[in-house]
Coordinates of C-alpha atoms and ligand atoms in Angstrom, one line a residue:
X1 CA 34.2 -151.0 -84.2
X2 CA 33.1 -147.8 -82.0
X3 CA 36.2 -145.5 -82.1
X4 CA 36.5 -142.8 -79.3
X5 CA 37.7 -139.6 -80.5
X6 CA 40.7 -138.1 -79.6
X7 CA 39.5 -136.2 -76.9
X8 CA 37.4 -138.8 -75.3
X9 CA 41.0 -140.7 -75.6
X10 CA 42.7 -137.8 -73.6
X11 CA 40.2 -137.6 -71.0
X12 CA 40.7 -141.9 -70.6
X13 CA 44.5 -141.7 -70.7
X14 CA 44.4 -138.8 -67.8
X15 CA 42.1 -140.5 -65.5
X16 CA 43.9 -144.0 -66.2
X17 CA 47.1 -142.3 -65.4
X18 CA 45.9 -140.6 -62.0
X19 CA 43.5 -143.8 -61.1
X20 CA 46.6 -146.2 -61.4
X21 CA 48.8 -144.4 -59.3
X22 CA 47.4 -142.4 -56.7
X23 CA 43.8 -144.5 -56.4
X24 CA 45.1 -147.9 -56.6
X25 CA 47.7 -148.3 -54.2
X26 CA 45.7 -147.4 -51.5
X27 CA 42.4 -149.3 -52.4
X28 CA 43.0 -152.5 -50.4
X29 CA 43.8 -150.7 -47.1
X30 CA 40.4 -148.3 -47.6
X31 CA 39.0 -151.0 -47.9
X32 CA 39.5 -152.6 -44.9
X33 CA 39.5 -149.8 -43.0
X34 CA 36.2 -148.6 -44.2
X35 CA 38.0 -145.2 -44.9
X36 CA 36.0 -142.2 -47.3
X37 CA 38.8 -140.9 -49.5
X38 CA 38.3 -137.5 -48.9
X39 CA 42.0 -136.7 -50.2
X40 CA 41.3 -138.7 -53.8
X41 CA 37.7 -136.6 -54.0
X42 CA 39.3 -133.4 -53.6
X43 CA 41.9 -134.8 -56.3
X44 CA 39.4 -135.4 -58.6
X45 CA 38.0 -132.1 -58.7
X46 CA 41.1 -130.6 -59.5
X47 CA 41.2 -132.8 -62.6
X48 CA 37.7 -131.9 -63.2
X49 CA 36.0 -135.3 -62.3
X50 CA 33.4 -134.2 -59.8
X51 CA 31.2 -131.9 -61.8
X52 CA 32.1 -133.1 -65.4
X53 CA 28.8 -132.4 -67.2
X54 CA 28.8 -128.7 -65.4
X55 CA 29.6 -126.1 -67.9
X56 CA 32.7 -124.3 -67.4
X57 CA 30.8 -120.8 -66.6
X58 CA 29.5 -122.5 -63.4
X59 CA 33.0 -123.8 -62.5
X60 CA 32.7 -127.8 -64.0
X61 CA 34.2 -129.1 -66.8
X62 CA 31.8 -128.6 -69.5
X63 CA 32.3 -132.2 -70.9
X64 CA 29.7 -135.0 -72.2
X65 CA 28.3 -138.2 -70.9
X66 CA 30.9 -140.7 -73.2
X67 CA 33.6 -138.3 -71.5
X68 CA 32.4 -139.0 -67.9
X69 CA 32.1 -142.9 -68.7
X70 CA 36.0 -143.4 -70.4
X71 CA 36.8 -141.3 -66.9
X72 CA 34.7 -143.5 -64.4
X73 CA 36.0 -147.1 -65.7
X74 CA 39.1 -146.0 -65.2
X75 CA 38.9 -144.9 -61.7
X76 CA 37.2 -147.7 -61.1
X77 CA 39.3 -149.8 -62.1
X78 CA 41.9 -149.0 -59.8
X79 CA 38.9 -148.5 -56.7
X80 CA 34.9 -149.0 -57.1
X81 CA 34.4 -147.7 -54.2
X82 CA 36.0 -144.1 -55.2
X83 CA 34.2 -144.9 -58.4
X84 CA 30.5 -144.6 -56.7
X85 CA 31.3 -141.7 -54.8
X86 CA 32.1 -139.7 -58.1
X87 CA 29.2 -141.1 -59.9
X88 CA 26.9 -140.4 -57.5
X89 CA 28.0 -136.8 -57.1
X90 CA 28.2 -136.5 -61.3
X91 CA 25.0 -137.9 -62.4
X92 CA 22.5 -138.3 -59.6
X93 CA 23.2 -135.0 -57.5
X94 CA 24.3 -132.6 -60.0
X95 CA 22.6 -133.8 -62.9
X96 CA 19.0 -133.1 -62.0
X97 CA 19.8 -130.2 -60.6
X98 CA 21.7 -128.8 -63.8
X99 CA 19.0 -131.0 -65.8
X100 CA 15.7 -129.7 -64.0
X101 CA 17.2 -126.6 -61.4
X102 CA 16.5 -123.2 -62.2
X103 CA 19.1 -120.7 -62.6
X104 CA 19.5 -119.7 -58.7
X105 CA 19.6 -123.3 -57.9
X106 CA 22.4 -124.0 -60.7
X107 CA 24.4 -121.4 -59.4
X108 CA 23.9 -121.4 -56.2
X109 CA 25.2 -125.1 -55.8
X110 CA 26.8 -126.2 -58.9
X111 CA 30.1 -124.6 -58.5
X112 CA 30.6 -126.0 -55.1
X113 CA 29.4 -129.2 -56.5
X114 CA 32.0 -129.2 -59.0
X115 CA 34.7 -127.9 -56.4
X116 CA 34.2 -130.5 -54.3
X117 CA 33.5 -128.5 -51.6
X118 CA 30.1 -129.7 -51.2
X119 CA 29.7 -133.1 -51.6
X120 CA 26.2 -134.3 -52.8
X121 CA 24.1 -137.0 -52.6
X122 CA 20.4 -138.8 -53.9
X123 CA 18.2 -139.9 -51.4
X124 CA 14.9 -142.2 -53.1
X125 CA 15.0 -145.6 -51.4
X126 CA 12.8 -146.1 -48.3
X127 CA 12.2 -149.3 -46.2
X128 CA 9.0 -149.4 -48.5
X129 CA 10.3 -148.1 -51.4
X130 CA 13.5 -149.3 -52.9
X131 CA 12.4 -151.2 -56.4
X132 CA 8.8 -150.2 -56.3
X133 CA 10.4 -146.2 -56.1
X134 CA 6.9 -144.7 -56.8
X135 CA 5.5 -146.0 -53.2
X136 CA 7.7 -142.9 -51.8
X137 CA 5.8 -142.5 -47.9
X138 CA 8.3 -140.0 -46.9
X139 CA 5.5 -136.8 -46.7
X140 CA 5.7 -133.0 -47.5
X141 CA 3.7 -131.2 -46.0
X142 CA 2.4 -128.0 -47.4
X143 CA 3.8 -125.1 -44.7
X144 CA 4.2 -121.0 -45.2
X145 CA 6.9 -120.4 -47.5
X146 CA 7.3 -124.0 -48.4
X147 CA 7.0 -128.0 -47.1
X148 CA 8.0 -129.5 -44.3
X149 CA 9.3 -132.9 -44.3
X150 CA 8.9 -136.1 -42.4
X151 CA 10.4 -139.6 -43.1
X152 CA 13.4 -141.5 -43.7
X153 CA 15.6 -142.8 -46.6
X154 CA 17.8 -146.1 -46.6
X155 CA 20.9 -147.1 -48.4
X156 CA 22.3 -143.8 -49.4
X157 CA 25.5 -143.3 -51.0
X158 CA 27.4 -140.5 -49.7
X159 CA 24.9 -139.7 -46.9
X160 CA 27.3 -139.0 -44.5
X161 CA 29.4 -136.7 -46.5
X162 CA 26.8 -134.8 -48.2
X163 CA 26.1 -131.5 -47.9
X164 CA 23.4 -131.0 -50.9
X165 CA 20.7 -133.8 -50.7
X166 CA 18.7 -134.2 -53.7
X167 CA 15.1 -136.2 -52.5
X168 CA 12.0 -137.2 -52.7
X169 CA 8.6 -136.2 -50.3
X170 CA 5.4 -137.3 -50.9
X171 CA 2.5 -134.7 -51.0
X172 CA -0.5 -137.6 -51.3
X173 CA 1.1 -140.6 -50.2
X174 CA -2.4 -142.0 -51.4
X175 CA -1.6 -141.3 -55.1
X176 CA 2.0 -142.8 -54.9
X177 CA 4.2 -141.2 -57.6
X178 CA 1.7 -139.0 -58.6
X179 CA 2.2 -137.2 -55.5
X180 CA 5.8 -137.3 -55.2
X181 CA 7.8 -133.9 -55.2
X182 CA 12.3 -133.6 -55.8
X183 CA 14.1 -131.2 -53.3
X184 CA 17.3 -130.0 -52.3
X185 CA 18.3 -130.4 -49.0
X186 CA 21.1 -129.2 -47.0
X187 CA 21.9 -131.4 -44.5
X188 CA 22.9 -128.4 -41.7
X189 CA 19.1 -127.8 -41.8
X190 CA 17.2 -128.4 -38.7
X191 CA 15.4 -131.6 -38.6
X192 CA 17.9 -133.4 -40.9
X193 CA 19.7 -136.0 -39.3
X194 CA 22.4 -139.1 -40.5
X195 CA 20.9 -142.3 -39.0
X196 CA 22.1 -146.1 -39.1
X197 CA 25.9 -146.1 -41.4
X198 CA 26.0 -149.3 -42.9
X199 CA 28.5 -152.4 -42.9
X200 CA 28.6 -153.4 -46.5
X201 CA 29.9 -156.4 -48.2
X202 CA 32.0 -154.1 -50.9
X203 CA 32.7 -150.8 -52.0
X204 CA 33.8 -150.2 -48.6
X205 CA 35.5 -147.0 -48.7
X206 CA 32.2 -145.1 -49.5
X207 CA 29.4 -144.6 -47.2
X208 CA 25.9 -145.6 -46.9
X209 CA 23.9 -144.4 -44.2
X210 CA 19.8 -144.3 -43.6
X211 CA 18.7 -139.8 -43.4
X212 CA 16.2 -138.9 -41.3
X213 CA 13.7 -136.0 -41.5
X214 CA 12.1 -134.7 -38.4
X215 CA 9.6 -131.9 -39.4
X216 CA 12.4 -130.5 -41.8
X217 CA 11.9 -127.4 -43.7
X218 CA 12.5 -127.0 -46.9
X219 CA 11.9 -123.3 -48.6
X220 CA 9.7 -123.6 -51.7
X221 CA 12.9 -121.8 -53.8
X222 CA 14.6 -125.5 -53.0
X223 CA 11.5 -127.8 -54.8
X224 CA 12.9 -129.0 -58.1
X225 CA 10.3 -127.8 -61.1
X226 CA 6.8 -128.4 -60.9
X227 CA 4.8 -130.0 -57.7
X228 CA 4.2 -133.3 -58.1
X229 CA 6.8 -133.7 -60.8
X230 CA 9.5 -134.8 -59.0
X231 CA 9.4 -138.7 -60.1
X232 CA 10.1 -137.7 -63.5
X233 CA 13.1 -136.3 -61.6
X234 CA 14.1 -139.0 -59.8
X235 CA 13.5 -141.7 -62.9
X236 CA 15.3 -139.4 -65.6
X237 CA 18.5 -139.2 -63.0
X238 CA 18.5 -143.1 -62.4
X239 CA 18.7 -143.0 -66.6
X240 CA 21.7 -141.8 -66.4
X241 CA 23.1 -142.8 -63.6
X242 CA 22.9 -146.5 -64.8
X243 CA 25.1 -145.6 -67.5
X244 CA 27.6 -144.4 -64.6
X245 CA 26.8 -148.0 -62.8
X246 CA 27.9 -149.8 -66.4
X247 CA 30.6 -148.0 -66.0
X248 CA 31.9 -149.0 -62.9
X249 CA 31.0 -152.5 -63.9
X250 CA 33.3 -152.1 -67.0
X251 CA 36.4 -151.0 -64.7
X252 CA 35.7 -153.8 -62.1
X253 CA 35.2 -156.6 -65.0
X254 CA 38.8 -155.0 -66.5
X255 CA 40.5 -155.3 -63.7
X256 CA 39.1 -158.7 -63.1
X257 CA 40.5 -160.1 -66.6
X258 CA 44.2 -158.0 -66.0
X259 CA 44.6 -159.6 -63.2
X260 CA 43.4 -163.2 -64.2
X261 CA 45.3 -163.0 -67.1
X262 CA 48.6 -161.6 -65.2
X263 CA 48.2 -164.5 -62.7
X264 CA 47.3 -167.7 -65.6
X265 CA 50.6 -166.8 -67.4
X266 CA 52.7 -167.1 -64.1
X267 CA 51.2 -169.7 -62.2
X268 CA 52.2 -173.3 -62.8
X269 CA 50.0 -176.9 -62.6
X270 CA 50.9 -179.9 -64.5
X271 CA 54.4 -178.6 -65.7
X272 CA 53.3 -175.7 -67.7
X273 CA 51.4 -172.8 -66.6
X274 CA 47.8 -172.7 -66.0
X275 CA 47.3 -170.4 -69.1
X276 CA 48.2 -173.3 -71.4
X277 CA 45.6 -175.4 -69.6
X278 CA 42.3 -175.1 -72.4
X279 CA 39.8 -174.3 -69.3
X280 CA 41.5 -171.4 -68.4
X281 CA 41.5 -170.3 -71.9
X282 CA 38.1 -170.7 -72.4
X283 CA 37.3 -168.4 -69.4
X284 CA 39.8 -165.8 -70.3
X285 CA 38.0 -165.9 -74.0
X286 CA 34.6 -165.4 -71.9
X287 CA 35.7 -162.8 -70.0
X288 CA 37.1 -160.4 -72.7
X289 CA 34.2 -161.1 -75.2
X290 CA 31.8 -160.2 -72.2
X291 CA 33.6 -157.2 -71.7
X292 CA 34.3 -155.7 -75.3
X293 CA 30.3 -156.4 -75.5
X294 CA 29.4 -154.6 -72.3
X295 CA 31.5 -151.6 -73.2
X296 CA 30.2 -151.2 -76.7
X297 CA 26.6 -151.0 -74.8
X298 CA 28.1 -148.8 -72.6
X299 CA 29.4 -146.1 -75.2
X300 CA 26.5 -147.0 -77.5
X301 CA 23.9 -145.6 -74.5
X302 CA 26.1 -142.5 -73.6
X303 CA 26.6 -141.8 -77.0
X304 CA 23.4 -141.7 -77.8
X305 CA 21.9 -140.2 -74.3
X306 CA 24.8 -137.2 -75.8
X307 CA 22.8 -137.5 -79.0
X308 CA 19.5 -137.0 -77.3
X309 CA 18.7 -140.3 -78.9
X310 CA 19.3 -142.7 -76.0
X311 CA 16.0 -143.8 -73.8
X312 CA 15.4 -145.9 -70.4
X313 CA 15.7 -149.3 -72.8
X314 CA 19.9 -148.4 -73.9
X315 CA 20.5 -147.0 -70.3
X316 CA 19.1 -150.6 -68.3
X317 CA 21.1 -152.3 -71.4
X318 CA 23.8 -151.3 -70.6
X319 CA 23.6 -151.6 -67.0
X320 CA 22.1 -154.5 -66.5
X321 CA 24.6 -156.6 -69.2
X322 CA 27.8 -154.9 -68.1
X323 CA 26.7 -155.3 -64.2
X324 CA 26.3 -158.9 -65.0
X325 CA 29.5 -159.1 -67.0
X326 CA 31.4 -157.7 -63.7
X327 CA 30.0 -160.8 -61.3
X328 CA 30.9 -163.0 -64.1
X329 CA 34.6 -161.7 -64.6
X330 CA 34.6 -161.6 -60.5
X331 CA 33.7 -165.1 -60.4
X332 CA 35.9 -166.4 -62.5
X333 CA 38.9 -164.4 -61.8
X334 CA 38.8 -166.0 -58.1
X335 CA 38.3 -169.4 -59.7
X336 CA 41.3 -168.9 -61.9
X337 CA 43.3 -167.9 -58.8
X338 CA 41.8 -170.9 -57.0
X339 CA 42.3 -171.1 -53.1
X340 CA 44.9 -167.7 -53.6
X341 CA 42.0 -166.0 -54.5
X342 CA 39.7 -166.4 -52.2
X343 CA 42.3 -164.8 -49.4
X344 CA 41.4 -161.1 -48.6
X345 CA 45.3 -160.9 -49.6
X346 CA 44.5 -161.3 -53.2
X347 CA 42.9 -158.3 -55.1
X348 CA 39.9 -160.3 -56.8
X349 CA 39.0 -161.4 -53.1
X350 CA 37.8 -157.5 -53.1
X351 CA 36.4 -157.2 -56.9
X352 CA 34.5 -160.0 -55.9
X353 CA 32.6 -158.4 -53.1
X354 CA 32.8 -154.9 -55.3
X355 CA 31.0 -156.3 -58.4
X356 CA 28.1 -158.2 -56.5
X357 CA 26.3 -154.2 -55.8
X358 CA 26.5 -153.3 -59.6
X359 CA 23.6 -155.9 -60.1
X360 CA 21.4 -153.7 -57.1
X361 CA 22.1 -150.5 -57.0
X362 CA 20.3 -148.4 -59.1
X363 CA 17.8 -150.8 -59.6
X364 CA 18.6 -154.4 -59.8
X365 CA 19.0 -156.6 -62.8
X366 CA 15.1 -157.4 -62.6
X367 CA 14.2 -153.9 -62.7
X368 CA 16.6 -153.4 -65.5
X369 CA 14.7 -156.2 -67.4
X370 CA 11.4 -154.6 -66.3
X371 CA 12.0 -151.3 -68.4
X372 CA 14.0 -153.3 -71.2
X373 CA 10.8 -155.1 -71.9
X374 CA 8.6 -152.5 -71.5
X375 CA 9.9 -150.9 -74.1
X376 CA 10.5 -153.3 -76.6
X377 CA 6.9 -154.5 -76.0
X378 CA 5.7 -151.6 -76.0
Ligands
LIG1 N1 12.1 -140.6 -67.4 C1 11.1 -139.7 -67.1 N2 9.9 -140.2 -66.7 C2 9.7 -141.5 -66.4 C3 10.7 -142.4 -66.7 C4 12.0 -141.9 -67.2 N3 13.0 -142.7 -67.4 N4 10.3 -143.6 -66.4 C5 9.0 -143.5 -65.9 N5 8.7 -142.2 -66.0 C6 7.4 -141.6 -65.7 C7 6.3 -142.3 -66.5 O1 6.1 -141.7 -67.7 C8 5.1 -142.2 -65.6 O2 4.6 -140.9 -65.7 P1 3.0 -140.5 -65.7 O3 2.5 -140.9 -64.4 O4 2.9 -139.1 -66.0 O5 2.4 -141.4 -66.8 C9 5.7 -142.3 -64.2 O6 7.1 -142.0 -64.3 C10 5.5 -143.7 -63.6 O7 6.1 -144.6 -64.5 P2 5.9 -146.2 -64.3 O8 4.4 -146.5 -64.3 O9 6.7 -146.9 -65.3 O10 6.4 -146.4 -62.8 P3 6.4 -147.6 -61.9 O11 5.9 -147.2 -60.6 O12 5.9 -148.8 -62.6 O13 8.0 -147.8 -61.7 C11 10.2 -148.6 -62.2 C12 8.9 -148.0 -62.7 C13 11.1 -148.7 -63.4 C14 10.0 -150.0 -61.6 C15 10.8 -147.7 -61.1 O14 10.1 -147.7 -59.9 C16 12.3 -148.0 -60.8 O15 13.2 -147.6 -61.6 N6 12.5 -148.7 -59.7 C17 13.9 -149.0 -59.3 C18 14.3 -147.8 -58.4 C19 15.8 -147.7 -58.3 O16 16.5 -147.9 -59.3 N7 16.3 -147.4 -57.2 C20 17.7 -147.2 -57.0 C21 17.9 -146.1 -56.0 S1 19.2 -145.1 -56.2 C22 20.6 -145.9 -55.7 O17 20.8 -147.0 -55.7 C23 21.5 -144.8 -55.3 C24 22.8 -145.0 -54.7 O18 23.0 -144.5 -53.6 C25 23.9 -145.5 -55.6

């Protein structure tokens, strides 16, 4: 049995206490309104959620991976949508920037990072390149004092909102991620542009919007390390940002079985209620034994990545099993609930159309199995 420490306990019981009343009430109405929920961000800076892994001398919270996970599957519990917004900002804006930045960088956007003042963002995808990442065709250019950028980027998280834009430009399109540089952005720059916001399907309260760059400048003092390094950058954030997706999954899949299990106790079929009825059981059994599995994973990856023992195979574990677990619970929660739960008045209506992303986003279940296998073969 993996026991969480005390403090990793502390940091659960605070962000289940917050998530649960101040994030879930209001999840069903952002959702349907589409609404960013700017209020609950700015909340969860003040508890230290935004910039968890930045130390304390740059404003964050100075705390570890396992301590960011416990935190995330509870807030996302209550809403995945507010749950992607503080992953993204946690580990794919600020981590490679506090993983790979120098020390003007760090400082320079870290504490407004972990403020919440500046809300960041990780633009890689591109109409050509969303799993094949190294075919990045957006290009820098080589200009005086630094590169100029021209392309666009598709399905980003945040895009909107952000102020700090962590991305990718391609120097020789030619030799694909060979060529391929990391960046801050800042999206008041000239030549930066928000394009096409996306309807999605789920996780409607955060946005997703195409960025554009029209001969944008970017001062050298803004590449991330070396030229040419920057997919090492880009693969070394997803890393860790699929242990944030796991746990996202985790707080959907919870929420899935809690309310599954509320609902088979109550409602009645046959004279007894449904809970007594041996196919429910056997889906309520499948659902917590998928779970407890997908969160041991989860732990297991962050405490190792904490460990400097974890590598790409324990962070796409992880991911990909407890992404799968979260359709699974989804699924069967709405077929526990039957007709009921198919009505967008029914909460699992939502965590049905919340989960189906986690098996996507950040690479999809067949890119997870991609880099299980090629590390276990070697
Ligand atoms: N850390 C550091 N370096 C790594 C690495 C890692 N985890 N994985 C690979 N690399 C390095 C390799 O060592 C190699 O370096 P050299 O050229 O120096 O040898 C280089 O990167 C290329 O590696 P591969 O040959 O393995 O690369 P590939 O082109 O075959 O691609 C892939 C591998 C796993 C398929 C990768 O393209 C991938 O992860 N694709 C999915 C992309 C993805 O997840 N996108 C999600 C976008 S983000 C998102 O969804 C955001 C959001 O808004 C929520």
């Amino acid at each position: 049995m993996y026991e969480l420490s005390e403090d990793h306990l502390q940091i659960r019981d605070m962000a289940r206490d917050f998530a649960r009343a101040e994030i879930l009430p209001g999840a069903a109405e952002r959702d349907r309104s589409h609404t960013f929920p700017a209020e609950l961000v700015a909340k969860l800076a003040e508890l230290g959620l935004l910039g968890v892994f930045i130390p304390e001398e740059l404003g964050g919270a100075g705390l570890d991976l396992l301590s960011y996970v416990v935190a995330l599957e509870e807030v996302s519990y209550a809403d995945a949508g507010v749950g992607v917004v503080m992953s993204v900002q946690n580990s794919l804006a600020s981590w490679p920037i506090l993983a790979f930045g120098n020390d003007a960088q760090k400082a320079k956007y870290l504490p407004k990072m972990a403020s919440g003042e500046w809300i960041g963002c990780y633009a890689l995808t591109e109409p050509g390149a969303g799993s094949d990442a190294g075919s990045q065709s957006t290009r820098a250019t080589k200009v005086d004092g630094g590169y100029r950028l021209d392309g666009s980027k598709l399905w980003i998280t945040n895009g909107p909102q952000a102020k700090v834009v962590v991305t990718y430009a391609n120097l020789d399109v030619a030799s694909k991620h060979k060529g391929v540089c990391a960046f801050i952005l800042e999206s008041d720059w000239d030549g930066f542009s928000v394009g096409k916001v996306e309807e999605k399907m789920g996780i409607r309260c955060s946005s997703t919007s195409e960025l554009v760059y029209e001969g944008l400048f970017v001062p050298e003092e803004n590449r991330l390390i070396g030229e040419r390094e920057g997919f090492k950058v880009a693969m070394a954030t997803l890393d860790g940002g699929r242990i944030g997706i796991a746990a996202q999954a985790l707080g959907i899949a919870q929420r899935c079985l809690d309310l599954a299990v509320a609902y088979a106790n109550e409602r009645q079929t046959f004279g007894k209620p449904i809970a007594k009825h041996q196919a429910i059981q056997w889906k309520i059994a499948d659902m917590r034994t998928r779970i407890e599995a997908a969160r041991l994973l989860t732990y297991r990856a962050a405490a190792m990545k904490d460990a400097g023992q974890a590598g790409s195979a324990e962070c796409s574990m992880a991911k990909l099993y407890a992404s799968e677990t979260a359709n699974f619970c989804a699924y069967e929660a709405v077929q526990i609930y039957g007709g009921l739960g198919y009505s967008q008045e029914y909460e699992v209506e939502r965590l049905y159309r919340d989960a189906r992303i986690t098996t996507i986003y950040e690479g999809t279940s067949e890119i997870q199995r991609m880099v299980i296998a090629k590390h276990t073969l070697g």
